[in-house]
Structure formats: C-alpha cells, structure tokens
CSV table of C-alpha atoms and ligand atoms in Angstrom, one decimal:
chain,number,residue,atom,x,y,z
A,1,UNK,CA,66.2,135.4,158.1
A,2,UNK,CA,68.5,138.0,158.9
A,3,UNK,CA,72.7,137.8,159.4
A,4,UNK,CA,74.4,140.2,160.4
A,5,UNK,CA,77.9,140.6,160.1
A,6,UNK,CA,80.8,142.8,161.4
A,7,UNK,CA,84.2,143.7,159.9
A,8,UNK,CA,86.3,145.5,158.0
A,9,UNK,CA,85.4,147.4,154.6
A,10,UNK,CA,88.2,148.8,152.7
A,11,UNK,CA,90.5,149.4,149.6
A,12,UNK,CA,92.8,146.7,148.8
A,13,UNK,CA,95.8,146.6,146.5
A,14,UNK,CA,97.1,143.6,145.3
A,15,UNK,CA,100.0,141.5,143.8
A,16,UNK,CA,99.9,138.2,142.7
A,17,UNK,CA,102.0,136.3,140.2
A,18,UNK,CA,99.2,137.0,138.1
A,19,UNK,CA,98.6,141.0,137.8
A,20,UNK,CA,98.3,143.5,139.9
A,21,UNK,CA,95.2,145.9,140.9
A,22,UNK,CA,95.7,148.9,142.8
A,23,UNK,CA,92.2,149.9,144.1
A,24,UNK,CA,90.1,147.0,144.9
A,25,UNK,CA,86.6,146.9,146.9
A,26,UNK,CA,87.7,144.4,149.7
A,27,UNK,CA,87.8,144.0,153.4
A,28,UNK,CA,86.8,140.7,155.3
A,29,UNK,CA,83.0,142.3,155.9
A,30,UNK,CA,82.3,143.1,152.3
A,31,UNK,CA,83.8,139.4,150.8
A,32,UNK,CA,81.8,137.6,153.4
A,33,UNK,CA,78.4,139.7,152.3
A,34,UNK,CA,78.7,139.6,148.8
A,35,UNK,CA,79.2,135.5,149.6
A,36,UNK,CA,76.6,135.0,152.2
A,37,UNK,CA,74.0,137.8,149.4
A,38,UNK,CA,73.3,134.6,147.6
A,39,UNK,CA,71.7,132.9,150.7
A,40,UNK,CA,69.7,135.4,152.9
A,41,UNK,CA,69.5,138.9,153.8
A,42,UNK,CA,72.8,140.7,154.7
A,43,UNK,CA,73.5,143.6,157.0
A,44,UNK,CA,77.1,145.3,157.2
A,45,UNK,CA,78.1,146.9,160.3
A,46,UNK,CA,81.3,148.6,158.9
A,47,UNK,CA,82.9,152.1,159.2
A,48,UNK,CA,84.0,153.6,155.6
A,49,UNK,CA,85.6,157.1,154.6
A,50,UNK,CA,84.6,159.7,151.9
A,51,UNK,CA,86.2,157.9,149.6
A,52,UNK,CA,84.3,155.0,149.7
A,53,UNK,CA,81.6,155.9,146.7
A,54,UNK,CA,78.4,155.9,144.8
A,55,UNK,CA,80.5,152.9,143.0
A,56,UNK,CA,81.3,150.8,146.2
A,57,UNK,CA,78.0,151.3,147.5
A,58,UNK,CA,76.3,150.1,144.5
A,59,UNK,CA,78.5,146.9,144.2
A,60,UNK,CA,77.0,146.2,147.6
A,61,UNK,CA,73.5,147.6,146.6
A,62,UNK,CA,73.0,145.3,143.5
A,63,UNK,CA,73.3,141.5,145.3
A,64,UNK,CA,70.2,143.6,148.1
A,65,UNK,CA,73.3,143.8,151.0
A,66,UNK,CA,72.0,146.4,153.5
A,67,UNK,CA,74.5,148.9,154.8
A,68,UNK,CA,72.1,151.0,156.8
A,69,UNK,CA,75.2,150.4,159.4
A,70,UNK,CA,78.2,150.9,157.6
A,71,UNK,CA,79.3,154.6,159.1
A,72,UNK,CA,80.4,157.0,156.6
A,73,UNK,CA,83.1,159.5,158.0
A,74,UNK,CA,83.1,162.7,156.6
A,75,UNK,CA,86.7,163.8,155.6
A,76,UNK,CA,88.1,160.3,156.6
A,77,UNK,CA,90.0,157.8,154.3
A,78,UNK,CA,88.6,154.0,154.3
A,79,UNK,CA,90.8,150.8,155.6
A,80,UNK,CA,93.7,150.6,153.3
A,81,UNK,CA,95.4,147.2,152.8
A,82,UNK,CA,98.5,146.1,150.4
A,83,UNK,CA,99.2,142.7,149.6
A,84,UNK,CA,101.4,140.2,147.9
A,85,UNK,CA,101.6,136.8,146.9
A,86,UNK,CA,104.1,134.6,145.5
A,87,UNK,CA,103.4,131.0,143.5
A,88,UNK,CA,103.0,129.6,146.5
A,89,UNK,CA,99.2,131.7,146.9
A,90,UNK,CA,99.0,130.0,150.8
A,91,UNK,CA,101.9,132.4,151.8
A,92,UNK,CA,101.6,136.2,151.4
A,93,UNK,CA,103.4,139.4,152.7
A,94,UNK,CA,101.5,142.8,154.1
A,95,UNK,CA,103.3,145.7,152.5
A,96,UNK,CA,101.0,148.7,154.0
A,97,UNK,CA,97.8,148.8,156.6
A,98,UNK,CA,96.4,151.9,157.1
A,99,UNK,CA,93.9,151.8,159.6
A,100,UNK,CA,92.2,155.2,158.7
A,101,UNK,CA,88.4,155.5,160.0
A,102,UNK,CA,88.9,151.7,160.8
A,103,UNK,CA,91.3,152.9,163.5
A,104,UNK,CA,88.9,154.2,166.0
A,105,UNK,CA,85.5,151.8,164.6
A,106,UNK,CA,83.0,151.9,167.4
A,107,UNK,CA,80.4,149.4,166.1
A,108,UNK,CA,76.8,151.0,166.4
A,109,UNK,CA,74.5,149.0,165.9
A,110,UNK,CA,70.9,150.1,164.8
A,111,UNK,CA,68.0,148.2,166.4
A,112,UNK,CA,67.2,146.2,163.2
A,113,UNK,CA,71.2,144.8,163.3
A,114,UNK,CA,70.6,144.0,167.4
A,115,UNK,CA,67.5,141.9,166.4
A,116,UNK,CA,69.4,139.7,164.4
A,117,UNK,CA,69.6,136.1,164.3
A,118,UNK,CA,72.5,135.2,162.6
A,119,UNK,CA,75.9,136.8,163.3
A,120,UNK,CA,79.5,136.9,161.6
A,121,UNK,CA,82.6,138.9,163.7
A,122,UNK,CA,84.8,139.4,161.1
A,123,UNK,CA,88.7,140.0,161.8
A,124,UNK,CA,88.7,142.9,164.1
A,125,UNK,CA,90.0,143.8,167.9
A,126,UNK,CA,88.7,140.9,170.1
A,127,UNK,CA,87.0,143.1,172.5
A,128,UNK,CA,84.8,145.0,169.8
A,129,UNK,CA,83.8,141.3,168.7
A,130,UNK,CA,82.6,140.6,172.3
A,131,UNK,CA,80.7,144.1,172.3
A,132,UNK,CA,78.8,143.3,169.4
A,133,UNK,CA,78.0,139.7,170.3
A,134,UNK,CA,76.7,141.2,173.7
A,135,UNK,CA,74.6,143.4,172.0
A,136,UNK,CA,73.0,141.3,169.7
A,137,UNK,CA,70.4,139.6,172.4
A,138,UNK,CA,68.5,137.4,169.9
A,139,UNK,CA,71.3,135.6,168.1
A,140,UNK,CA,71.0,131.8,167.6
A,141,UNK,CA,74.3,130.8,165.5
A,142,UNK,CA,77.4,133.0,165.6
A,143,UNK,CA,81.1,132.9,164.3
A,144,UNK,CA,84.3,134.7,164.7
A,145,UNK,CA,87.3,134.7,162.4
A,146,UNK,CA,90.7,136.3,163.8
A,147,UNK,CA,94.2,136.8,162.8
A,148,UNK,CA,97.8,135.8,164.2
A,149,UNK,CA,97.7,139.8,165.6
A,150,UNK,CA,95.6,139.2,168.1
A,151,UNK,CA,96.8,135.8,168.9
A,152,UNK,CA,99.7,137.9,169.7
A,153,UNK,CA,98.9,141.1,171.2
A,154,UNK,CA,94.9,140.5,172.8
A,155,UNK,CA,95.0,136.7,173.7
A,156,UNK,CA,92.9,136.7,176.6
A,157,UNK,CA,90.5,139.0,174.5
A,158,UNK,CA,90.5,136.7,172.3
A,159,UNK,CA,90.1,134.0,174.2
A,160,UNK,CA,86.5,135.7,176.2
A,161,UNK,CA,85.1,136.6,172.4
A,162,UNK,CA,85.4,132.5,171.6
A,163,UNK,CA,83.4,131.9,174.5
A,164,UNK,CA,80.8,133.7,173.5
A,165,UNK,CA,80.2,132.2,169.9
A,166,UNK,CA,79.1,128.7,168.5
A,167,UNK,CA,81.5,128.8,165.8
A,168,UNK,CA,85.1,129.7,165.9
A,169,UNK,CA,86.2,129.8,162.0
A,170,UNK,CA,90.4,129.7,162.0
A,171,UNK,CA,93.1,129.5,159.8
A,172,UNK,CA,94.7,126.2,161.0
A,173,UNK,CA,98.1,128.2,162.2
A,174,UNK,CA,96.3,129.9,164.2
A,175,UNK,CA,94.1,127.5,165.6
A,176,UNK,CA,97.1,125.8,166.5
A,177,UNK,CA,99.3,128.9,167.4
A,178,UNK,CA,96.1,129.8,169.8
A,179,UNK,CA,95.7,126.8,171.8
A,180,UNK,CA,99.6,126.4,172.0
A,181,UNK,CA,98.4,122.5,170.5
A,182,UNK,CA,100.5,121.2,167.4
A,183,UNK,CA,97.8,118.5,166.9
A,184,UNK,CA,95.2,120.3,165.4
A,185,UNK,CA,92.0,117.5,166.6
A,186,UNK,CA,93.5,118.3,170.0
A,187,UNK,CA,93.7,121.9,169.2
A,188,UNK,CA,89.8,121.9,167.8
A,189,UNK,CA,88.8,119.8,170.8
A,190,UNK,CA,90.7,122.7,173.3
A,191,UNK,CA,88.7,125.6,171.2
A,192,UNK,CA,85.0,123.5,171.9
A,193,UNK,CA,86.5,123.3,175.5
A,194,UNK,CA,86.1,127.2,176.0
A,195,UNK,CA,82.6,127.3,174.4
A,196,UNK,CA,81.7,127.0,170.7
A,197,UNK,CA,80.3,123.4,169.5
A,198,UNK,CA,82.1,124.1,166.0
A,199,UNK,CA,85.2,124.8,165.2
A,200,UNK,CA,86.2,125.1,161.3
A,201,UNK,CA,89.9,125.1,160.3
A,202,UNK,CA,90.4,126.5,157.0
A,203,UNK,CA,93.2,125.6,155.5
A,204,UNK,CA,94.0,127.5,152.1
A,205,UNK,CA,94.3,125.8,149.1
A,206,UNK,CA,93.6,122.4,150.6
A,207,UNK,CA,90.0,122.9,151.7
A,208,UNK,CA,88.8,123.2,155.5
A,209,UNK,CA,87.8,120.9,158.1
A,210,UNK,CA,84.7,120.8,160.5
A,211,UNK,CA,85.2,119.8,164.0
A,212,UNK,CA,82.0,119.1,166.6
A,213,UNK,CA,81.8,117.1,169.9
A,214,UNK,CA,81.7,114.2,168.0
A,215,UNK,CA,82.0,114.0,164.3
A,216,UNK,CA,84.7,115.2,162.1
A,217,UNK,CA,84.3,116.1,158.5
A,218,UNK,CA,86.7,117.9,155.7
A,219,UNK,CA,86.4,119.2,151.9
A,220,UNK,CA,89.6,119.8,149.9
A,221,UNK,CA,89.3,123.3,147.8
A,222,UNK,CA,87.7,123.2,144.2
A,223,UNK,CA,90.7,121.9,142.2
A,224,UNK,CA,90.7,125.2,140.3
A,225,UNK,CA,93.3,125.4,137.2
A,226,UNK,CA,93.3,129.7,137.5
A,227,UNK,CA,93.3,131.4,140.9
A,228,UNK,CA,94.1,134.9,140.5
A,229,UNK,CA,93.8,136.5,143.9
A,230,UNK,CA,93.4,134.4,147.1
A,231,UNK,CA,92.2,137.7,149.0
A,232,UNK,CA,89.2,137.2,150.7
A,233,UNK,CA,88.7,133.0,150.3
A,234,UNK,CA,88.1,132.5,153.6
A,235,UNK,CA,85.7,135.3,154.5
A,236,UNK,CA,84.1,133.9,151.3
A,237,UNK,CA,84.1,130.4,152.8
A,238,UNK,CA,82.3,132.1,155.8
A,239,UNK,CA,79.4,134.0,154.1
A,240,UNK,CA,78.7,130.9,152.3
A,241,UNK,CA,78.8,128.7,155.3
A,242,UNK,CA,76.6,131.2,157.6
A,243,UNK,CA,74.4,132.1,154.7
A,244,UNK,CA,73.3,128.9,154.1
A,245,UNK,CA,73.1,128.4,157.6
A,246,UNK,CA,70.7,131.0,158.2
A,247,UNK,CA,68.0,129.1,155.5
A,248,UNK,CA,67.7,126.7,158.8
A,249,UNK,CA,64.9,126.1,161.5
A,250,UNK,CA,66.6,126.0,164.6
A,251,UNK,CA,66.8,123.2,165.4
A,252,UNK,CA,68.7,122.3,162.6
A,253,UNK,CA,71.4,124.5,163.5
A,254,UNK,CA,73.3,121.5,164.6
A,255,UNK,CA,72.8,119.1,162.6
A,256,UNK,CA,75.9,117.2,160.9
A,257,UNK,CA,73.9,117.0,157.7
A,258,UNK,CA,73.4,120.8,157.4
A,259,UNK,CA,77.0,121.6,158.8
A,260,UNK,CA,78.5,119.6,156.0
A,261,UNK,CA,76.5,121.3,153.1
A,262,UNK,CA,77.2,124.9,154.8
A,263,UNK,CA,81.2,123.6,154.8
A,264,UNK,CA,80.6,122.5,151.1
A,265,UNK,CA,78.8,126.2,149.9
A,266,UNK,CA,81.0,128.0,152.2
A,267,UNK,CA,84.2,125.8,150.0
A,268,UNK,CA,81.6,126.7,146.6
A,269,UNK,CA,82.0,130.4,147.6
A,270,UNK,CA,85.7,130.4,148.1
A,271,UNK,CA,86.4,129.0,145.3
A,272,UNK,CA,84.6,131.6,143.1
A,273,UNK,CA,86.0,134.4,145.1
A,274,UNK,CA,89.7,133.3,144.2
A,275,UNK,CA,88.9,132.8,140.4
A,276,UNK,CA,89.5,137.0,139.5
A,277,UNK,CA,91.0,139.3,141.3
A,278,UNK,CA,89.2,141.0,144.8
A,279,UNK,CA,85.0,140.5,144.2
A,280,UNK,CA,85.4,141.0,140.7
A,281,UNK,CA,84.4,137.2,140.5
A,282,UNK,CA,81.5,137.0,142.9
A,283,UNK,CA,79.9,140.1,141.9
A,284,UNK,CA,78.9,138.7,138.4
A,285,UNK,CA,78.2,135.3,140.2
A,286,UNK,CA,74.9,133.3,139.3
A,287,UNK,CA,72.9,131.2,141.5
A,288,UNK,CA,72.7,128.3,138.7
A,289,UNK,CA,76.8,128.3,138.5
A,290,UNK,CA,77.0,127.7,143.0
A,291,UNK,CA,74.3,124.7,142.3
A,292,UNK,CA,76.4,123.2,139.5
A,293,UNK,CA,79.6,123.5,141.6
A,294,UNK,CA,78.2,122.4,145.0
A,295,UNK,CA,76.9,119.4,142.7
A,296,UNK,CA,80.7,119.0,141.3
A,297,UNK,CA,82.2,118.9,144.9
A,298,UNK,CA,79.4,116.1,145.8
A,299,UNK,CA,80.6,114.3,142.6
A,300,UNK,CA,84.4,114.8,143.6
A,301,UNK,CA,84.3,113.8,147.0
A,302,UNK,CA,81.8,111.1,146.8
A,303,UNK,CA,83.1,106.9,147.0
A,304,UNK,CA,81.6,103.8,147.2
A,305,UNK,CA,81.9,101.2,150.1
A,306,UNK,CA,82.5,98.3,148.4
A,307,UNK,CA,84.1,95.3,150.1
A,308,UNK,CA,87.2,94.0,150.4
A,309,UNK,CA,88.2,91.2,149.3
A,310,UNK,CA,91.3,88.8,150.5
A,311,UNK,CA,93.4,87.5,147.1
A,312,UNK,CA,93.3,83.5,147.9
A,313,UNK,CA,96.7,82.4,148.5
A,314,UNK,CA,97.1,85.9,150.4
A,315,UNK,CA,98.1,85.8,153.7
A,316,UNK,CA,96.6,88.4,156.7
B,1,AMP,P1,91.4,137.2,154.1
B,1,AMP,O1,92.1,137.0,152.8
B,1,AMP,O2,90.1,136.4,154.2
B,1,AMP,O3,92.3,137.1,155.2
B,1,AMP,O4,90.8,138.7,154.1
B,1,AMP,C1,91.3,139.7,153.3
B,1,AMP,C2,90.7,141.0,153.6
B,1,AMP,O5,91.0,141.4,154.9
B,1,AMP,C3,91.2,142.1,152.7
B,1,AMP,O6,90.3,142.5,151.7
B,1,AMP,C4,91.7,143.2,153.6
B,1,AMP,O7,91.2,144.4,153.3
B,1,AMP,C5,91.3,142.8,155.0
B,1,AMP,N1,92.3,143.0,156.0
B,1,AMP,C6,93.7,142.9,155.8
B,1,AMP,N2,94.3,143.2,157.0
B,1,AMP,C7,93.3,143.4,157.9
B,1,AMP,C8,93.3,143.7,159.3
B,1,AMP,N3,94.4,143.9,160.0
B,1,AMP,N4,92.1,143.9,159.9
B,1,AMP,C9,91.0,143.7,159.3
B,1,AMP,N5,90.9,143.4,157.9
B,1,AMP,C10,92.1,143.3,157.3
C-alpha cells in the first residue's frame, strides 16, 4: 500500500461567520493526507518555507504521514492563503495568495514516491500534474483535482493531465465550466471521453456524485448542525476516497461496490474536516468515530423497495 500525493502545503487564514484563525496548517496536500492517514500509508510531495516548523511537521508526523518529499527552502516563506466565507459556506472570496516557495515548486520525486501505487495531483499547474503522473511508472489508480484558474488560463494543460488519470475529482462548476456542458451527466460522460473511467463531482454542502461508463451513484453531505470552516472538504473527500481505495486488490479498483464505499468515507472525511476550523478536527479524529459515521450515512441513505400499490377506485 502506498499513495502518494502532490499539492500544496501552506498557512491559511480564515473567516467564517463563525470565527476567525489567522495561522492555520492547511493546503489541499496536507487536508487530503491527514484524511487519506486513517487508510494507508501517505507520502507528501510538497515544497514548504522556514517557517513551516517542528509544530507543522509534527501534526503530520503523529497520524505516520511521510514527508521525506516535502522540500524545505531555506530563507523562503510557505504558500500563504486568506479566505472568507459568508452563511452561505458553498460561496467564498480569496483575499490574499501568496505563492512564496510554492511559486517556483519543481516536484522531486525520491525513488520510494516514483514506486508508488496510488496517486493524488492536488490543485496545482496542470503541467507539473502531468510531470508527476509521468514519473510515477507503477501507478494503478490516480486522481486530479483543479480549480476554475486553470480552467481559465492552462485549458489544454489541463485537458492532457485528465488524460492521463483514472479519476478526475471536480467541483461541479467546474466540471461544467471545463467541458463547456451545462448538463453535468453530459459533462461527466465528456470528461470519461478524454480518458479517466471516474469522474466525481463534488458538490459542497450537498454531497458528491460518482459517474462511470455505466452506473451513476451520489451521497448528500453529513447533515451536520456546526460547520465551522469548509476549507479543505473536498481534499478531505479525496484522501478518504483514495485512502480507502488503496486497501484494494487490483482488481477491485473498479468495482461499483468499492467506488461507492470510497465516495461514502471520502463524504465521512469531509464531513469531519468541516466540523472545526482548518485540521483542527481531523487531527484529533478516531478510527471508531469514521466507522460509526460511515455506518450513519448507510443508515441515512438506505430505503426499502416495497411495492406499490394502486388505491381501488383509482384510475392509471
Ligand atoms: P479546498 O477548500 O479543498 O479548495 O482547499 C483549500 C486549501 O487549498 C487551502 O488550505 C489553501 O491553502 C489551498 N489553496 C488555496 N488556493 C490555492 C491555489 N491557488 N493553489 C493551491 N492551493 C490553494
């Protein structure tokens, strides 16, 4: 088992209508390792400034994430982001990016991260994401998240990196905004067209869908009553999704069966991840408490099939 997974590591601050933190371990790479830390074993390939700590590392240290690749720069600053939300937590504003090391991030990957067989490109330029999936030789299940930005700016990028994956993991706007589709089954179906046998739409506070050649299945979100920070969910959803994943044979890899229980711990892990503010919540996470919510989600998406039947006097 190994999963390997590339993105960006940084120092968040955040606004919601809930509080505010100003210096908060974040970055799509380290929520999607913490997440994916409770299935297998995890491998950041991440570039970080000297700012990044003893305290950082640690966080990553104690749930056994390797960071063997995550490139310390001496003298540099680490990937600085500054968000905020309003009630509506599916809609938020970017006050400040500052780029820092993450500006010129050359993945280098050591021999142990080539050899791996699972592989997450986190939101970064589409043509680094290509790089590293080229370099990884032996992977058997890989997936790429993106952002409107380079919808807008390295489409055909873009476009070569999806080729190259089995899974491309979208917000629905995008998905949507990428294909230049409205419908979004016709959008998924133009995504599979270009190469990748899953696409995954996630779609905020109303759960994510799973699209293959022939089946379609969706999860809402946990009906949470306190989200506190939405930062992160859907890198979340993905290191619970390719985590589990990576627990898999082969030739299991695409199965419906195991698809839908990665969708349902990938929704598990997202749902933790937005219950405190940045990985506060996931950090102090607990194996028992993902079984007892992946058991909830059965319980609130299960039905019976129980037969219709016509009123007499009723007519068709
Ligand atoms: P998500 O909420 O899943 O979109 O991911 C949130 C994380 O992405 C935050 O922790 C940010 O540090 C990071 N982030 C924000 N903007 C960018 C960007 N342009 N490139 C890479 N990562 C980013």
């Amino acid at each position: 088992m190994s999963l390997v997974v590339v993105g960006s590591i940084a120092f968040d601050r955040v606004k919601t209508p809930f509080g505010e933190r100003e210096h908060l371990l974040g970055g799509a790479a380290t929520h999607f390792a913490l997440a994916a830390s409770f299935f297998t074993e995890v491998r950041m390939v991440g570039v970080v400034g000297e700012d990044f700590g003893d305290e950082e590392f640690e966080t990553l240290h104690s749930r056994g994430i390797n960071t063997e690749d995550v490139e310390v720069v001496k003298g540099g600053k680490s990937f600085f982001w500054h968000g905020e939300y309003g009630y509506d937590l599916n809609d938020r504003k970017t006050h400040d990016t500052q780029l820092n090391v993450f500006e010129n991030f050359e993945p280098k990957l050591s021999d142990a991260a080539k050899e791996c067989r699972m592989l997450f490109l986190g939101n970064i330029v589409p043509s680094l994401q290509s790089r590293v999936r080229s370099l990884c030789k032996k992977v058997e299940f890989s997936a790429l998240d993106s952002m409107n930005l380079w919808i807008e700016t390295a489409h055909d990028d873009l476009v070569e990196a999806i080729k190259a994956v089995d899974v491309a993991m979208l917000n629905d706007a995008e998905i949507r905004q990428l294909t230049g589709e409205p419908n979004l089954a016709r959008a998924a179906r133009k995504i599979m067209q270009l190469g990748p046998t899953v696409v995954v739409a996630k779609q905020g506070e109303y759960g994510a869908a799973l699209f293959t050649g022939d089946t379609f299945f969706a999860l809402p979100a946990y009906p949470l009553e306190t989200v506190l920070d939405p930062t992160g969910a859907g890198d979340s959803f993905a290191g619970g999704f390719l985590g589990y994943m990576d627990a898999h044979e082969s030739h299991e890899l695409s199965d419906d069966a195991v698809l839908r229980r990665a969708m349902t711990y990938g929704s598990v892990m997202a749902s933790f991840n937005v219950e405190e503010f940045g990985t506060e919540r996931v950090h102090k996470l607990t194996s028992d408490e993902i079984t007892e919510r992946f058991r909830q989600f059965k319980q609130i998406t299960h039905f019976e099939e129980i037969p219709f039947k016509q009123p007499a006097g009723t007519t068709r």
